[in-house]
C-alpha cells in the first residue's frame, strides 16, 4: 500500500513536471480567431515598458487578444529561443535580428506573412527598403520592421578641447581621423584615441570595410569578401590603430569593454550605434561631454544599417491574432510609443521625434546617414561564419598574426562554410 | 521461510529507493544513453530527426585541434588543481590543533567560498584580475611590478583560473579533512608522544596514513570536478558576451565542457557536442578507474 502511494506520488511529480514544461508553450485555447493570449519575446529591458504600453494599446482595440511581454536578456535570448524552437514551443511573436533571420526563416521556424500582407493590403513602402529586404528571403516576407539603427562617431568634447583638436564633422575623411587620433593619444595619461573594438562588427569593421570599397559577402551570398584587398584595407584601419598604440590592445579591451573605457574618459572617440544615445544621455560622465558626428569617409561614405523585425512563430496556435499584433507593432501608433523608449522607429516619418528627444546631441546625423547606408551583411547561416570572423581576426587584432594572411585564411574558411548552406 | 522474508525486505528496499532511483534513471541515465545516440547523428540547427552519420563526429573530433587544446587545458587544470589537496590537509591539521582560538571563525571563512554562487565568485575574480584597473595589479605596482593581463594573456590564463578553482574548493576539502582528523583516536597521538615523536612525525606517521581514505575520496571527487570545470571559465572569460569570443586567451583557457557548451548551444551542432561529452565521459571513467586501482597501494582503511 505504502509502496503504491509512493509510486503514485512519484508519478504525480513527473506529471506536474511534464505539464509545466508543456505549459511553456501556448497556454490558451487554440483557433483562428477569437480570444487568445499571445506571448511576445523581447531582449531589451529598457524597451519593456514601451512594449507593454503598445501591447495595452493593442488590447484596447482587440479586447479578445491579450499579450504577454516576456523579457529574456540579450546574453541568453538566442540560446533560449533556439531551444524553445527546437522543442516546438517558440513564443507566438518575437524580436528577430538580421544575422539570425535567414536561419530561422529557411528552417521553417517563422511564418511567411505574404498571405496576410496581401489580404490586409499592408503597405511595406512605409519602411526603409533596406529593412524590408533584410527580412525577405526566397521572395517571401517574414517580418515587419520594428526599428533601425545606423552608426556614428561619438566623441568626448572635453578630451578634444584638451588636445586642441577640432570636433569631427561630416567632412571628415580617414586621414582627418588618423591625424586627430595621433593628437588624442597620450600614453602617459593612459589615454587612447579610440578602442578598436573587435566584438561588434556592426559598429566597427563592417563600416570601414564598406568605406574602403570592400564587401563582407557577395550579393548572391555565395562567396566571402575577406580576400578582397579593399576589405583588408577596412580591417587594417583598426589593426593599425592597435599597432600604433592609438587604441588599447585587445587584452585591455577584453578586460574592460570599449564602452566602459569611453565612458571613463580613457578613449576620446567611440564608433557606436544610434542606440547609444539613451545610454550616453543618462550617464553622469558622458551626458555633458559627448556628441556625435557622421562616420569619417574612406574611398566612399558608408554606415551599416540594421534593424529588428517582429516575426511570428510557424507553430503558433493563433496565427491570425499574432499577425494582427505584428501589424499593430509596425503601425504609426506603435512607432509613436516606441520612439519614447529611445529607439528609432522603422515607420517613415516618425523618426524626427527621436532626434528631438536629446537636442543636446546632433542625432540628426543618424537619419542623414540613411542616404548611403549599407545593409547588414547576411546569408542563410550568418552565425556560422560570424563565428569564423572572430576566430580568425582575433590573432590579427592581438598582433599575433598578419591581418592580410588572417583575412585570406578567413575567406577560405568562410567560403567552405557558405558552400554548406 | 528465510528466503521469502528476504524477498519482502528487498522489495521494501527497492520501494524506498524508488524516488531517487527513478529520478536517476529518468534524469541521468536516460540522457546519457540519448547523448550516446546523438553523438552518432547530425541534426539541423533546430533539431528534428538527426541523420545517422556513424563515426563521423568522432573522426572530426579527433582531428580537431581545438578539441586537442581543450583536452590539454582540462588535464592541466586537473593536475594543477590537485595542489589544493595538500594545502587543504595542512590547513586542516593546523585548524584541528587543540586550543586554537577562533577555530570556528576560520572554518566559516574557509567554507564561505563553497556556499557562494560560482558565478558571483567568478565575476569578482574577473575584476580582481583586470589587467589595467584590477586590484591585484595595483598591489603589484606598489611593489614596482608590472602585472600581466591575467585572464586575457594566453600565458597566464590557465594559472589564473586554477587559483580561482583552488580557492573555491579549499573549504569543501578542508571540511572533509577536518572530519577525518577528528575521527583519528587521540590515544595514537598520546602513545606517539610518549615514545618521543615530534609534531611533524606525528603528522606524517599517524595523521596522513589514517587520513588516507579521506584523501582518496577528495582526490576522486576533485579530479571529476575539475574535469567538468565550466562555470568559472565561462564567466571569467567574459560570459556569453562577444568579449569572450574575442578573448585572445580563449584557446588556452577553454575546457572540454566549455567547448561542449559552445558547440551544443552557440553553434548548435548537437551531434558533435554529444561526441565531445562522450569523450569526457570516457576520460572520467578511465581516470577514476585508475585511481581506484591505485588506492590499494596507499589508502589505509583503519
mmCIF file of N, CA and C in Angstrom, chain A residues 2-3 6 14 17 75 79 82 85-86 103-104 107 109 198-199 250-252 254-256 261 266 387 390-391 394 398, chain B residues 12 15-16 19 27 45-47 126 129-133 149 151-154 240 242-243 245-248 265-266 268:
data_model
loop_
_atom_site.group_PDB
_atom_site.id
_atom_site.type_symbol
_atom_site.label_atom_id
_atom_site.label_comp_id
_atom_site.label_asym_id
_atom_site.label_seq_id
_atom_site.Cartn_x
_atom_site.Cartn_y
_atom_site.Cartn_z
ATOM 1 N N UNK A 2 1.805 1.235 0.975
ATOM 2 C CA UNK A 2 2.688 2.400 1.102
ATOM 3 C C UNK A 2 3.506 2.576 -0.170
ATOM 4 N N UNK A 3 3.940 1.437 -0.713
ATOM 5 C CA UNK A 3 4.756 1.493 -1.918
ATOM 6 C C UNK A 3 3.958 2.113 -3.063
ATOM 7 N N UNK A 6 3.615 5.724 -2.786
ATOM 8 C CA UNK A 6 4.879 6.372 -3.106
ATOM 9 C C UNK A 6 5.062 6.491 -4.622
ATOM 10 N N UNK A 14 6.190 13.625 -11.628
ATOM 11 C CA UNK A 14 6.603 13.670 -13.031
ATOM 12 C C UNK A 14 5.534 14.333 -13.878
ATOM 13 N N UNK A 17 5.617 17.982 -13.571
ATOM 14 C CA UNK A 17 6.766 18.486 -14.309
ATOM 15 C C UNK A 17 6.450 18.558 -15.801
ATOM 16 N N UNK A 75 22.026 38.232 -23.617
ATOM 17 C CA UNK A 75 23.060 37.208 -23.456
ATOM 18 C C UNK A 75 22.493 35.806 -23.630
ATOM 19 N N UNK A 79 20.048 31.598 -27.301
ATOM 20 C CA UNK A 79 20.192 30.240 -26.795
ATOM 21 C C UNK A 79 18.825 29.694 -26.393
ATOM 22 N N UNK A 82 16.409 29.289 -29.452
ATOM 23 C CA UNK A 82 16.749 28.119 -30.253
ATOM 24 C C UNK A 82 16.240 26.852 -29.582
ATOM 25 N N UNK A 85 12.467 26.779 -29.904
ATOM 26 C CA UNK A 85 12.053 26.463 -31.267
ATOM 27 C C UNK A 85 12.293 24.987 -31.569
ATOM 28 N N UNK A 86 13.426 24.449 -31.057
ATOM 29 C CA UNK A 86 13.726 23.037 -31.253
ATOM 30 C C UNK A 86 12.634 22.177 -30.628
ATOM 31 N N UNK A 103 18.346 32.005 -40.984
ATOM 32 C CA UNK A 103 18.452 30.695 -40.340
ATOM 33 C C UNK A 103 17.073 30.242 -39.858
ATOM 34 N N UNK A 104 16.346 31.162 -39.254
ATOM 35 C CA UNK A 104 15.014 30.828 -38.731
ATOM 36 C C UNK A 104 14.004 30.675 -39.856
ATOM 37 N N UNK A 107 14.561 27.445 -42.032
ATOM 38 C CA UNK A 107 14.319 26.198 -41.303
ATOM 39 C C UNK A 107 12.871 26.077 -40.836
ATOM 40 N N UNK A 109 11.030 27.946 -38.927
ATOM 41 C CA UNK A 109 10.688 28.280 -37.548
ATOM 42 C C UNK A 109 9.713 29.462 -37.502
ATOM 43 N N UNK A 198 36.724 44.721 -31.318
ATOM 44 C CA UNK A 198 36.579 43.602 -32.246
ATOM 45 C C UNK A 198 35.273 42.866 -32.007
ATOM 46 N N UNK A 199 34.588 43.191 -30.912
ATOM 47 C CA UNK A 199 33.414 42.375 -30.594
ATOM 48 C C UNK A 199 32.109 42.968 -31.097
ATOM 49 N N UNK A 250 44.161 44.360 -27.503
ATOM 50 C CA UNK A 250 42.986 43.506 -27.378
ATOM 51 C C UNK A 250 42.818 42.975 -25.952
ATOM 52 N N UNK A 251 43.946 42.804 -25.253
ATOM 53 C CA UNK A 251 43.861 42.281 -23.881
ATOM 54 C C UNK A 251 43.139 43.282 -22.990
ATOM 55 N N UNK A 252 43.506 44.554 -23.132
ATOM 56 C CA UNK A 252 42.834 45.588 -22.347
ATOM 57 C C UNK A 252 41.349 45.650 -22.688
ATOM 58 N N UNK A 254 39.559 43.276 -23.743
ATOM 59 C CA UNK A 254 38.875 42.087 -23.232
ATOM 60 C C UNK A 254 38.559 42.269 -21.759
ATOM 61 N N UNK A 255 39.515 42.837 -21.027
ATOM 62 C CA UNK A 255 39.326 43.018 -19.584
ATOM 63 C C UNK A 255 38.310 44.113 -19.285
ATOM 64 N N UNK A 256 38.334 45.186 -20.055
ATOM 65 C CA UNK A 256 37.413 46.293 -19.855
ATOM 66 C C UNK A 256 36.774 46.628 -21.200
ATOM 67 N N UNK A 261 35.481 52.012 -21.340
ATOM 68 C CA UNK A 261 36.669 52.858 -21.494
ATOM 69 C C UNK A 261 36.257 54.255 -21.945
ATOM 70 N N UNK A 266 38.745 57.295 -20.962
ATOM 71 C CA UNK A 266 40.035 56.708 -21.324
ATOM 72 C C UNK A 266 40.231 56.714 -22.836
ATOM 73 N N UNK A 387 31.120 33.353 -36.474
ATOM 74 C CA UNK A 387 31.981 32.626 -35.562
ATOM 75 C C UNK A 387 33.406 32.558 -36.114
ATOM 76 N N UNK A 390 35.411 35.995 -35.797
ATOM 77 C CA UNK A 390 36.088 36.245 -34.523
ATOM 78 C C UNK A 390 37.288 35.325 -34.374
ATOM 79 N N UNK A 391 37.131 34.071 -34.816
ATOM 80 C CA UNK A 391 38.209 33.103 -34.648
ATOM 81 C C UNK A 391 39.469 33.532 -35.414
ATOM 82 N N UNK A 394 40.772 37.506 -34.353
ATOM 83 C CA UNK A 394 41.313 37.732 -33.008
ATOM 84 C C UNK A 394 42.846 37.783 -32.995
ATOM 85 N N UNK A 398 45.222 40.963 -32.030
ATOM 86 C CA UNK A 398 46.128 40.778 -30.896
ATOM 87 C C UNK A 398 47.590 40.919 -31.323
ATOM 88 N N UNK B 12 10.915 -3.940 -0.160
ATOM 89 C CA UNK B 12 10.824 -2.699 0.620
ATOM 90 C C UNK B 12 11.973 -1.761 0.274
ATOM 91 N N UNK B 15 11.449 -0.193 -3.002
ATOM 92 C CA UNK B 15 10.378 0.812 -2.929
ATOM 93 C C UNK B 15 10.926 2.102 -2.333
ATOM 94 N N UNK B 16 11.763 1.943 -1.296
ATOM 95 C CA UNK B 16 12.256 3.135 -0.607
ATOM 96 C C UNK B 16 13.247 3.931 -1.455
ATOM 97 N N UNK B 19 12.059 6.648 -5.384
ATOM 98 C CA UNK B 19 12.006 8.063 -5.784
ATOM 99 C C UNK B 19 13.340 8.564 -6.326
ATOM 100 N N UNK B 27 16.486 11.207 -15.250
ATOM 101 C CA UNK B 27 17.189 12.471 -15.481
ATOM 102 C C UNK B 27 18.693 12.319 -15.672
ATOM 103 N N UNK B 45 20.070 22.908 -37.376
ATOM 104 C CA UNK B 45 20.206 23.859 -36.268
ATOM 105 C C UNK B 45 19.012 23.852 -35.317
ATOM 106 N N UNK B 46 17.858 23.368 -35.783
ATOM 107 C CA UNK B 46 16.708 23.339 -34.879
ATOM 108 C C UNK B 46 16.283 21.918 -34.549
ATOM 109 N N UNK B 47 17.262 21.006 -34.501
ATOM 110 C CA UNK B 47 16.996 19.650 -34.081
ATOM 111 C C UNK B 47 16.208 18.873 -35.114
ATOM 112 N N UNK B 126 37.061 38.190 -11.882
ATOM 113 C CA UNK B 126 37.269 38.846 -13.173
ATOM 114 C C UNK B 126 37.722 40.290 -12.939
ATOM 115 N N UNK B 129 41.299 40.393 -11.451
ATOM 116 C CA UNK B 129 42.322 40.067 -12.442
ATOM 117 C C UNK B 129 42.472 41.123 -13.532
ATOM 118 N N UNK B 130 41.580 42.107 -13.580
ATOM 119 C CA UNK B 130 41.640 43.112 -14.654
ATOM 120 C C UNK B 130 43.065 43.666 -14.786
ATOM 121 N N UNK B 131 43.589 43.611 -16.018
ATOM 122 C CA UNK B 131 44.992 43.953 -16.236
ATOM 123 C C UNK B 131 45.321 45.417 -16.017
ATOM 124 N N UNK B 132 44.348 46.304 -16.258
ATOM 125 C CA UNK B 132 44.624 47.740 -16.174
ATOM 126 C C UNK B 132 44.111 48.379 -14.895
ATOM 127 N N UNK B 133 42.964 47.869 -14.428
ATOM 128 C CA UNK B 133 42.346 48.528 -13.274
ATOM 129 C C UNK B 133 42.111 47.571 -12.114
ATOM 130 N N UNK B 149 47.968 40.925 -18.068
ATOM 131 C CA UNK B 149 46.504 40.818 -18.187
ATOM 132 C C UNK B 149 46.157 39.360 -17.902
ATOM 133 N N UNK B 151 43.725 37.308 -17.311
ATOM 134 C CA UNK B 151 42.752 36.424 -17.960
ATOM 135 C C UNK B 151 42.627 36.644 -19.460
ATOM 136 N N UNK B 152 43.394 37.558 -20.039
ATOM 137 C CA UNK B 152 43.357 37.671 -21.496
ATOM 138 C C UNK B 152 44.742 37.453 -22.091
ATOM 139 N N UNK B 153 45.680 37.033 -21.273
ATOM 140 C CA UNK B 153 47.010 36.685 -21.750
ATOM 141 C C UNK B 153 47.117 35.156 -21.796
ATOM 142 N N UNK B 154 47.394 34.599 -22.987
ATOM 143 C CA UNK B 154 47.431 33.136 -23.110
ATOM 144 C C UNK B 154 48.426 32.474 -22.152
ATOM 145 N N UNK B 240 28.666 35.146 -21.983
ATOM 146 C CA UNK B 240 28.138 34.908 -23.322
ATOM 147 C C UNK B 240 28.407 36.079 -24.236
ATOM 148 N N UNK B 242 30.200 38.960 -26.514
ATOM 149 C CA UNK B 242 31.174 38.809 -27.578
ATOM 150 C C UNK B 242 32.600 38.857 -27.040
ATOM 151 N N UNK B 243 32.786 39.510 -25.881
ATOM 152 C CA UNK B 243 34.155 39.690 -25.401
ATOM 153 C C UNK B 243 34.817 38.355 -25.085
ATOM 154 N N UNK B 245 34.441 35.641 -26.895
ATOM 155 C CA UNK B 245 34.837 35.045 -28.173
ATOM 156 C C UNK B 245 36.062 35.737 -28.753
ATOM 157 N N UNK B 246 36.266 37.026 -28.417
ATOM 158 C CA UNK B 246 37.437 37.715 -28.947
ATOM 159 C C UNK B 246 38.552 37.778 -27.910
ATOM 160 N N UNK B 247 38.402 37.030 -26.827
ATOM 161 C CA UNK B 247 39.465 36.977 -25.824
ATOM 162 C C UNK B 247 40.651 36.202 -26.403
ATOM 163 N N UNK B 248 41.810 36.876 -26.557
ATOM 164 C CA UNK B 248 42.937 36.182 -27.186
ATOM 165 C C UNK B 248 43.409 34.973 -26.385
ATOM 166 N N UNK B 265 25.241 24.790 -27.745
ATOM 167 C CA UNK B 265 24.255 25.859 -27.601
ATOM 168 C C UNK B 265 24.574 27.116 -28.388
ATOM 169 N N UNK B 266 25.831 27.344 -28.740
ATOM 170 C CA UNK B 266 26.149 28.531 -29.523
ATOM 171 C C UNK B 266 26.145 28.191 -31.010
ATOM 172 N N UNK B 268 25.241 25.274 -32.081
ATOM 173 C CA UNK B 268 24.093 24.396 -32.244
ATOM 174 C C UNK B 268 24.397 23.166 -33.075
#
